[in-house]
Short mmCIF file of C-alpha atoms and ligand atoms in Angstrom, two decimals:
data_model
loop_
_atom_site.label_atom_id
_atom_site.label_comp_id
_atom_site.label_asym_id
_atom_site.label_seq_id
_atom_site.Cartn_x
_atom_site.Cartn_y
_atom_site.Cartn_z
CA MET P 1 -0.09 0.00 0.06
CA PRO P 2 1.60 3.41 -1.00
CA ASN P 3 1.92 6.13 1.64
CA ALA P 4 0.77 9.86 1.07
CA VAL P 5 3.71 12.20 1.19
CA PHE P 6 3.61 15.82 0.90
CA LEU P 7 5.32 16.75 -2.46
CA GLY P 8 5.00 20.57 -2.19
CA THR P 9 3.20 23.34 -0.30
CA GLY P 10 2.52 27.03 -1.05
CA HIS P 11 0.47 29.94 -0.15
CA PHE P 12 -0.76 33.14 -1.32
CA VAL P 13 -2.18 36.26 0.94
CA PRO P 14 -3.34 39.52 -0.50
CA ASP P 15 -0.84 42.53 -0.32
CA CYS P 16 -2.87 44.64 1.75
CA VAL P 17 -1.83 44.66 5.44
CA VAL P 18 -4.43 45.81 8.08
CA THR P 19 -3.24 46.62 11.48
CA ASN P 20 -4.98 46.59 14.82
CA GLU P 21 -4.87 50.32 14.98
CA GLU P 22 -6.70 50.54 11.76
CA LEU P 23 -9.49 48.34 13.12
CA ALA P 24 -9.77 50.53 16.01
CA GLU P 25 -10.69 53.40 13.84
CA LEU P 26 -13.75 51.44 12.69
CA MET P 27 -14.96 49.96 16.08
CA ASP P 28 -14.25 50.14 19.74
CA THR P 29 -11.35 47.95 20.11
CA SER P 30 -7.48 48.70 20.65
CA ASP P 31 -4.20 47.27 19.65
CA GLU P 32 -3.47 46.34 23.34
CA TRP P 33 -6.90 44.42 23.73
CA ILE P 34 -6.34 42.45 20.51
CA GLN P 35 -2.74 41.58 21.13
CA GLN P 36 -3.37 40.63 24.75
CA ARG P 37 -6.36 38.47 24.10
CA THR P 38 -5.20 36.95 20.77
CA GLY P 39 -1.58 37.77 19.88
CA ILE P 40 -2.75 39.18 16.53
CA GLN P 41 -0.68 42.12 15.35
CA GLN P 42 -2.03 42.43 11.82
CA ARG P 43 -3.94 40.50 9.02
CA ARG P 44 -4.11 40.54 5.20
CA PHE P 45 -7.39 41.68 3.66
CA VAL P 46 -8.25 41.60 -0.06
CA ASP P 47 -8.51 45.14 -1.35
CA PHE P 48 -11.80 45.22 -3.15
CA ASP P 49 -11.24 48.61 -4.51
CA LYS P 50 -8.01 47.70 -6.13
CA GLU P 51 -8.03 44.03 -6.90
CA PRO P 52 -11.25 42.12 -6.04
CA MET P 53 -10.62 38.49 -5.20
CA GLY P 54 -12.64 35.51 -4.01
CA ALA P 55 -11.44 32.68 -1.95
CA SER P 56 -11.16 30.68 -5.24
CA ASP P 57 -8.59 33.29 -6.47
CA LEU P 58 -6.33 33.04 -3.49
CA GLY P 59 -6.61 29.27 -3.45
CA THR P 60 -5.73 29.13 -7.19
CA ARG P 61 -2.52 31.11 -6.70
CA ALA P 62 -1.73 29.15 -3.52
CA ALA P 63 -2.29 25.94 -5.41
CA ARG P 64 -0.06 27.22 -8.22
CA ASN P 65 2.75 27.83 -5.82
CA ALA P 66 2.34 24.39 -4.37
CA LEU P 67 2.45 22.74 -7.51
CA ASP P 68 5.54 24.71 -8.63
CA ALA P 69 7.18 23.65 -5.29
CA ALA P 70 6.30 20.02 -6.13
CA GLY P 71 7.69 20.46 -9.63
CA MET P 72 4.35 19.12 -10.99
CA SER P 73 2.33 20.12 -13.72
CA THR P 74 -1.43 20.55 -13.64
CA ASP P 75 -1.69 17.48 -15.97
CA HIS P 76 -0.71 15.19 -13.14
CA VAL P 77 -3.21 16.25 -10.63
CA ASP P 78 -5.86 13.67 -10.37
CA CYS P 79 -7.99 15.00 -7.49
CA ILE P 80 -8.74 18.27 -6.08
CA ILE P 81 -9.90 18.61 -2.46
CA TYR P 82 -11.04 22.13 -1.46
CA ALA P 83 -11.74 23.51 2.05
CA THR P 84 -13.42 26.72 2.87
CA LEU P 85 -16.11 28.45 4.75
CA SER P 86 -16.17 31.50 2.46
CA PRO P 87 -16.77 30.12 -0.98
CA ASP P 88 -17.03 32.55 -3.98
CA LYS P 89 -20.64 31.31 -4.66
CA ALA P 90 -23.49 29.24 -2.83
CA PHE P 91 -22.74 26.93 -5.79
CA PRO P 92 -20.97 25.37 -7.48
CA GLY P 93 -18.15 24.93 -5.04
CA ASP P 94 -14.75 26.66 -5.27
CA GLY P 95 -13.06 23.32 -6.11
CA VAL P 96 -14.36 23.41 -9.75
CA LEU P 97 -13.50 27.13 -9.96
CA VAL P 98 -9.92 26.46 -9.14
CA GLN P 99 -9.88 23.63 -11.61
CA ALA P 100 -11.00 25.92 -14.34
CA LYS P 101 -8.59 28.69 -13.40
CA LEU P 102 -5.46 26.34 -13.18
CA ASP P 103 -6.60 24.50 -16.36
CA ILE P 104 -6.56 21.20 -14.62
CA PRO P 105 -7.81 18.64 -17.12
CA ALA P 106 -11.62 18.12 -17.62
CA GLY P 107 -12.67 15.02 -15.83
CA VAL P 108 -10.56 15.43 -12.73
CA PRO P 109 -12.97 15.19 -9.83
CA ALA P 110 -13.20 18.29 -7.24
CA PHE P 111 -14.62 17.95 -3.84
CA ASP P 112 -15.59 20.94 -1.70
CA ILE P 113 -15.59 20.44 2.09
CA ARG P 114 -17.04 22.58 4.78
CA ASN P 115 -15.11 21.84 8.01
CA GLN P 116 -14.17 25.30 8.96
CA CYS P 117 -10.89 25.42 10.87
CA SER P 118 -10.61 21.74 10.65
CA GLY P 119 -11.08 21.76 6.87
CA PHE P 120 -7.45 21.07 6.08
CA LEU P 121 -7.23 18.04 8.49
CA TYR P 122 -10.63 16.70 7.01
CA GLY P 123 -9.10 17.04 3.54
CA LEU P 124 -5.82 15.52 4.58
CA GLN P 125 -7.71 12.42 5.89
CA MET P 126 -9.51 12.07 2.61
CA ALA P 127 -6.41 12.59 0.43
CA ASN P 128 -4.43 9.92 2.49
CA ALA P 129 -7.29 7.41 2.26
CA PHE P 130 -7.58 8.02 -1.55
CA ILE P 131 -3.68 7.59 -1.95
CA ARG P 132 -3.28 4.65 0.19
CA GLN P 133 -6.20 2.86 -1.61
CA GLY P 134 -4.74 3.65 -5.01
CA VAL P 135 -7.94 5.70 -6.00
CA TYR P 136 -5.84 8.70 -6.82
CA ASN P 137 -2.17 9.33 -7.03
CA ASN P 138 -1.68 13.06 -6.67
CA VAL P 139 -4.08 15.18 -4.70
CA LEU P 140 -4.17 18.90 -4.69
CA LEU P 141 -5.36 19.95 -1.18
CA ILE P 142 -6.36 23.61 -0.84
CA GLY P 143 -7.63 25.64 2.03
CA SER P 144 -8.61 29.22 1.29
CA GLU P 145 -10.71 32.04 2.69
CA VAL P 146 -11.78 35.55 2.13
CA HIS P 147 -13.25 36.58 5.55
CA SER P 148 -12.97 40.51 5.17
CA SER P 149 -16.09 40.85 3.00
CA GLY P 150 -18.11 38.90 5.55
CA LEU P 151 -17.39 40.70 8.79
CA GLU P 152 -19.06 43.35 10.59
CA PHE P 153 -16.68 46.18 11.31
CA ALA P 154 -18.69 47.82 14.09
CA ASP P 155 -18.96 47.46 17.83
CA ARG P 156 -21.57 44.53 17.46
CA GLY P 157 -19.17 42.48 15.56
CA ARG P 158 -15.91 43.22 17.22
CA GLU P 159 -15.25 40.12 19.04
CA VAL P 160 -15.31 38.14 15.79
CA SER P 161 -13.98 40.72 13.30
CA VAL P 162 -10.74 41.31 14.80
CA ILE P 163 -9.61 37.68 14.77
CA PHE P 164 -10.03 36.72 11.14
CA GLY P 165 -7.80 37.35 8.11
CA ASP P 166 -7.74 36.58 4.26
CA GLY P 167 -5.40 33.84 2.82
CA GLY P 168 -5.11 30.69 0.90
CA ALA P 169 -2.64 27.87 1.32
CA ALA P 170 -2.21 24.44 -0.45
CA ALA P 171 -0.37 21.08 -0.48
CA VAL P 172 0.21 18.40 -3.05
CA LEU P 173 0.11 15.05 -1.78
CA GLY P 174 1.50 12.16 -3.73
CA ALA P 175 1.75 8.36 -3.49
CA SER P 176 5.19 6.87 -2.49
CA ASP P 177 6.57 3.51 -1.83
CA ASP P 178 8.90 4.78 0.75
CA ASN P 179 7.03 3.29 3.84
CA GLU P 180 9.07 5.46 6.37
CA ARG P 181 7.53 8.71 5.21
CA GLY P 182 4.07 10.34 4.78
CA VAL P 183 0.91 10.77 6.54
CA LEU P 184 1.20 8.28 9.54
CA GLY P 185 -2.32 8.99 10.81
CA VAL P 186 -5.14 11.29 11.10
CA THR P 187 -7.87 11.43 13.79
CA LEU P 188 -10.91 13.53 13.23
CA HIS P 189 -13.92 14.41 15.44
CA ALA P 190 -17.09 16.49 15.56
CA ASP P 191 -19.69 17.33 17.97
CA GLY P 192 -22.90 18.92 16.17
CA ARG P 193 -24.59 19.92 19.57
CA PHE P 194 -22.25 22.86 19.57
CA ALA P 195 -23.23 23.88 15.96
CA GLU P 196 -24.80 27.23 16.97
CA VAL P 197 -22.05 28.25 19.36
CA LEU P 198 -20.04 29.53 16.26
CA GLU P 199 -22.02 30.01 13.04
CA THR P 200 -23.37 32.28 10.17
CA SER P 201 -26.92 31.62 10.18
CA CYS P 202 -28.08 33.49 7.05
CA PRO P 203 -28.90 33.21 4.17
CA SER P 204 -30.65 29.81 5.13
CA SER P 205 -32.47 27.09 3.22
CA ALA P 206 -34.37 26.53 6.34
CA LEU P 207 -36.01 30.15 5.89
CA ASN P 208 -38.18 31.25 3.28
CA PRO P 209 -37.22 33.59 2.08
CA ARG P 210 -33.65 32.77 2.72
CA VAL P 211 -32.71 36.40 3.63
CA THR P 212 -34.81 39.38 4.46
CA LYS P 213 -34.04 43.05 5.09
CA GLU P 214 -34.95 42.32 8.81
CA MET P 215 -32.40 39.51 8.98
CA LEU P 216 -29.84 41.82 7.49
CA ASP P 217 -30.59 44.42 10.19
CA THR P 218 -30.05 41.94 12.92
CA GLY P 219 -26.57 41.05 11.33
CA ALA P 220 -27.52 37.41 10.89
CA GLN P 221 -25.19 37.37 7.79
CA TYR P 222 -22.24 37.81 10.12
CA PRO P 223 -20.54 35.15 11.99
CA ARG P 224 -21.46 35.07 15.81
CA MET P 225 -19.55 33.10 18.27
CA GLN P 226 -19.48 32.49 22.13
CA GLY P 227 -15.85 33.04 22.37
CA LYS P 228 -15.13 31.71 25.95
CA LEU P 229 -16.88 28.39 25.27
CA VAL P 230 -15.03 27.96 21.95
CA PHE P 231 -11.70 28.69 23.62
CA LYS P 232 -12.40 26.28 26.69
CA ASN P 233 -13.23 23.42 24.17
CA ALA P 234 -10.36 24.21 21.88
CA VAL P 235 -7.80 23.95 24.62
CA GLN P 236 -9.17 20.63 25.82
CA ARG P 237 -9.90 18.97 22.42
CA MET P 238 -6.61 19.68 20.52
CA PRO P 239 -4.39 18.23 23.14
CA GLU P 240 -6.87 15.14 23.38
CA ALA P 241 -6.59 14.69 19.64
CA VAL P 242 -2.74 14.92 19.56
CA SER P 243 -2.38 12.68 22.32
CA LYS P 244 -4.60 10.17 20.72
CA VAL P 245 -2.75 10.19 17.35
CA LEU P 246 0.63 9.97 19.16
CA ALA P 247 -0.45 7.06 21.25
CA GLU P 248 -1.64 5.11 18.19
CA HIS P 249 1.82 5.36 16.79
CA ASP P 250 3.96 5.02 19.94
CA VAL P 251 5.24 8.63 19.62
CA GLU P 252 6.25 10.70 22.64
CA PRO P 253 5.59 14.48 22.53
CA LYS P 254 9.43 14.84 23.12
CA ASP P 255 9.96 13.15 19.65
CA ILE P 256 7.85 15.85 17.79
CA LYS P 257 9.99 18.03 15.78
CA LEU P 258 7.06 20.51 14.98
CA LEU P 259 3.53 21.04 16.20
CA ILE P 260 1.58 23.30 13.93
CA PRO P 261 -1.76 24.18 15.79
CA HIS P 262 -4.57 25.87 13.81
CA GLN P 263 -3.89 29.65 14.27
CA ALA P 264 -7.12 30.72 16.12
CA ASN P 265 -5.66 32.47 19.00
CA LEU P 266 -1.91 32.73 20.23
CA ARG P 267 -3.17 32.09 23.88
CA ILE P 268 -4.92 28.85 22.61
CA SER P 269 -1.70 27.69 20.90
CA GLU P 270 0.25 28.40 24.07
CA MET P 271 -2.17 26.56 26.32
CA VAL P 272 -2.06 23.53 23.87
CA GLN P 273 1.72 23.51 24.07
CA ARG P 274 1.83 23.61 27.74
CA ARG P 275 -0.77 20.78 28.01
CA LEU P 276 1.33 18.58 25.75
CA GLY P 277 4.54 19.65 27.62
CA LEU P 278 6.21 20.93 24.45
CA ARG P 279 9.15 23.30 24.20
CA ASP P 280 8.87 26.71 22.31
CA ASP P 281 11.08 25.41 19.48
CA GLN P 282 8.57 22.61 18.92
CA VAL P 283 5.59 24.87 18.11
CA PHE P 284 5.11 27.02 15.07
CA ASN P 285 2.80 30.06 15.10
CA ASN P 286 2.18 32.88 12.64
CA ILE P 287 -1.05 34.16 13.77
CA GLN P 288 0.75 37.43 14.68
CA LYS P 289 0.93 38.24 11.01
CA TYR P 290 -2.14 36.74 9.50
CA GLY P 291 -4.91 36.38 12.07
CA ASN P 292 -7.17 33.30 11.87
CA THR P 293 -7.47 32.22 8.20
CA THR P 294 -9.57 29.31 9.05
CA ALA P 295 -9.07 26.46 6.34
CA ALA P 296 -5.97 28.22 5.28
CA SER P 297 -4.31 28.49 8.59
CA ILE P 298 -2.46 25.03 8.84
CA PRO P 299 -1.13 24.88 5.29
CA LEU P 300 -0.15 28.57 5.61
CA ALA P 301 1.86 27.84 8.58
CA LEU P 302 3.16 24.67 7.16
CA ASP P 303 4.37 26.29 4.05
CA GLU P 304 6.15 29.04 6.14
CA ALA P 305 7.72 26.46 8.30
CA VAL P 306 8.92 24.50 5.30
CA LYS P 307 10.54 27.71 3.72
CA GLU P 308 12.31 28.71 7.12
CA GLY P 309 13.95 25.26 7.02
CA ARG P 310 11.95 23.93 10.17
CA LEU P 311 11.40 20.71 8.63
CA GLN P 312 13.82 18.11 7.44
CA LYS P 313 13.29 14.64 5.82
CA GLY P 314 12.26 12.21 8.41
CA ASP P 315 11.10 14.78 11.08
CA LEU P 316 7.91 14.02 12.95
CA LEU P 317 5.26 16.73 12.22
CA VAL P 318 2.00 17.05 14.02
CA LEU P 319 -1.09 19.20 12.96
CA THR P 320 -3.95 19.91 15.06
CA ALA P 321 -7.13 21.96 14.60
CA PHE P 322 -10.42 22.86 16.32
CA GLY P 323 -13.20 25.02 14.98
CA ALA P 324 -17.03 25.55 14.14
CA GLY P 325 -19.19 22.65 14.30
CA PHE P 326 -17.52 21.71 16.57
CA THR P 327 -15.08 19.95 14.60
CA TRP P 328 -11.55 18.91 15.69
CA GLY P 329 -8.67 16.54 14.94
CA ALA P 330 -4.96 15.85 14.59
CA ALA P 331 -2.46 14.45 12.10
CA LEU P 332 0.91 12.75 12.41
CA VAL P 333 3.23 12.98 9.60
CA ARG P 334 6.82 11.72 8.97
CA TRP P 335 8.24 14.44 6.69
N1 ACO Y 401 -12.24 44.94 21.53
C1 ACO Y 401 -12.19 45.41 22.67
N2 ACO Y 401 -13.12 44.71 23.63
C2 ACO Y 401 -13.66 43.57 23.41
C3 ACO Y 401 -13.62 43.06 21.89
C4 ACO Y 401 -12.70 43.75 20.98
N3 ACO Y 401 -12.52 43.52 19.68
N4 ACO Y 401 -14.34 41.93 21.78
C5 ACO Y 401 -14.86 41.68 22.90
N5 ACO Y 401 -14.56 42.77 23.81
C6 ACO Y 401 -14.98 42.88 25.16
C7 ACO Y 401 -16.08 42.03 25.65
O1 ACO Y 401 -17.38 42.79 25.38
C8 ACO Y 401 -15.97 41.93 27.18
O2 ACO Y 401 -16.40 43.01 27.80
P1 ACO Y 401 -17.24 43.00 29.14
O3 ACO Y 401 -16.39 42.47 30.16
O4 ACO Y 401 -17.55 44.41 29.31
O5 ACO Y 401 -18.52 42.25 28.80
C9 ACO Y 401 -14.46 41.98 27.25
O6 ACO Y 401 -13.88 42.56 25.94
C10 ACO Y 401 -13.85 40.61 27.45
O7 ACO Y 401 -14.39 39.68 26.59
P2 ACO Y 401 -14.11 38.22 26.55
O8 ACO Y 401 -15.17 37.51 25.86
O9 ACO Y 401 -13.89 37.87 28.18
O10 ACO Y 401 -12.80 37.97 25.90
P3 ACO Y 401 -12.03 36.75 25.86
O11 ACO Y 401 -10.76 37.03 26.86
O12 ACO Y 401 -12.70 35.36 26.06
O13 ACO Y 401 -11.45 36.90 24.41
C11 ACO Y 401 -11.69 36.00 22.24
C12 ACO Y 401 -12.33 36.93 23.27
C13 ACO Y 401 -10.35 36.54 21.75
C14 ACO Y 401 -12.72 35.94 21.02
C15 ACO Y 401 -11.71 34.54 22.85
O14 ACO Y 401 -12.68 34.22 23.57
C16 ACO Y 401 -11.24 33.53 21.73
O15 ACO Y 401 -10.18 33.46 21.08
N6 ACO Y 401 -12.20 32.46 21.55
C17 ACO Y 401 -11.90 31.40 20.58
C18 ACO Y 401 -11.98 31.85 19.36
C19 ACO Y 401 -11.79 30.67 18.25
O16 ACO Y 401 -10.93 29.79 18.52
N7 ACO Y 401 -12.53 30.45 17.36
C20 ACO Y 401 -12.62 29.26 16.55
C21 ACO Y 401 -12.15 29.37 15.25
S1 ACO Y 401 -13.08 30.18 14.13
C22 ACO Y 401 -13.79 29.05 13.21
O17 ACO Y 401 -13.91 27.73 13.43
C23 ACO Y 401 -14.72 29.46 12.07
#
């Protein structure tokens, strides 16, 4: 049975840097509050006046960079898996939009998955299963978000709008006979009883009409979150998932070269690190620069870690995520 190995990673973020001070001009917040509570110093937003872009555009450029890093042409991609909570359109999904923009041959399947901050890990589990079973050889896995056009930059939305940023990132996974390397295991979980704790409720097929002026007036088109409850669950579930995947493969935390936690909040990452007993050099964070880019956050951090030389062949890499749904999980990879 072949193993699924990472052949290349890439990312793309818009040029426009938005600082905490700039957000403080739009709503009652401050650089101090945002940094103290989240560690975020700045994020990237699409500049809709200069160059409007949807999540599929960021995903396309990220995918192009990942394919270049893998030295692979689009002709060799035989499956696309695309994770986002901010697709360009209600339908069709961004996966087919990326396929057309990259000119990936007609007939190649494109999956769209909706697992928010855990999207990349859910996609990784699918890619791994497809590759190990011989269904597909080269899977293009993308996570991409444009949050900035869907946030409420006013006091009512401040708890949510200060944490998100725009970005896209991708990885190419391919079949390898080297049974020492690749994705060793992925553990995924969900608990839909918490679905309303973090959600955007409108437009909704459960409503007719799906959106009204009254709904827009209440801000139902914007994400709402019970931040403290999300925080509490995130710092419990991520260490749990990491411990599970490590135990399944007889790996001790001290043997991990790098942990990349989903970049939701630096305080969450620090607490996950403490609970797992990891040193600072074993954990990679870049939320300070990008905020929470949801499905893009893990591959964006992974690509930066790779480019900084933080991973060498044979190193043990752990990825973990927690987000809306609730959904969460962890993956163990031999680089
Ligand atoms: N600026 C200034 N003050 C603010 C802001 C803001 N942007 N937002 C909220 N406040 C206020 C609150 O109103 C509250 O005021 P009060 O005490 O007068 O009521 C005060 O600051 C403290 O608010 P808390 O809710 O206690 O702040 P907390 O320390 O919990 O931090 C935060 C809030 C950063 C959102 C935190 O709860 C968090 O990170 N939660 C998890 C987020 C997350 O991981 N989301 C999952 C991923 S997203 C996805 O899956 C789509």
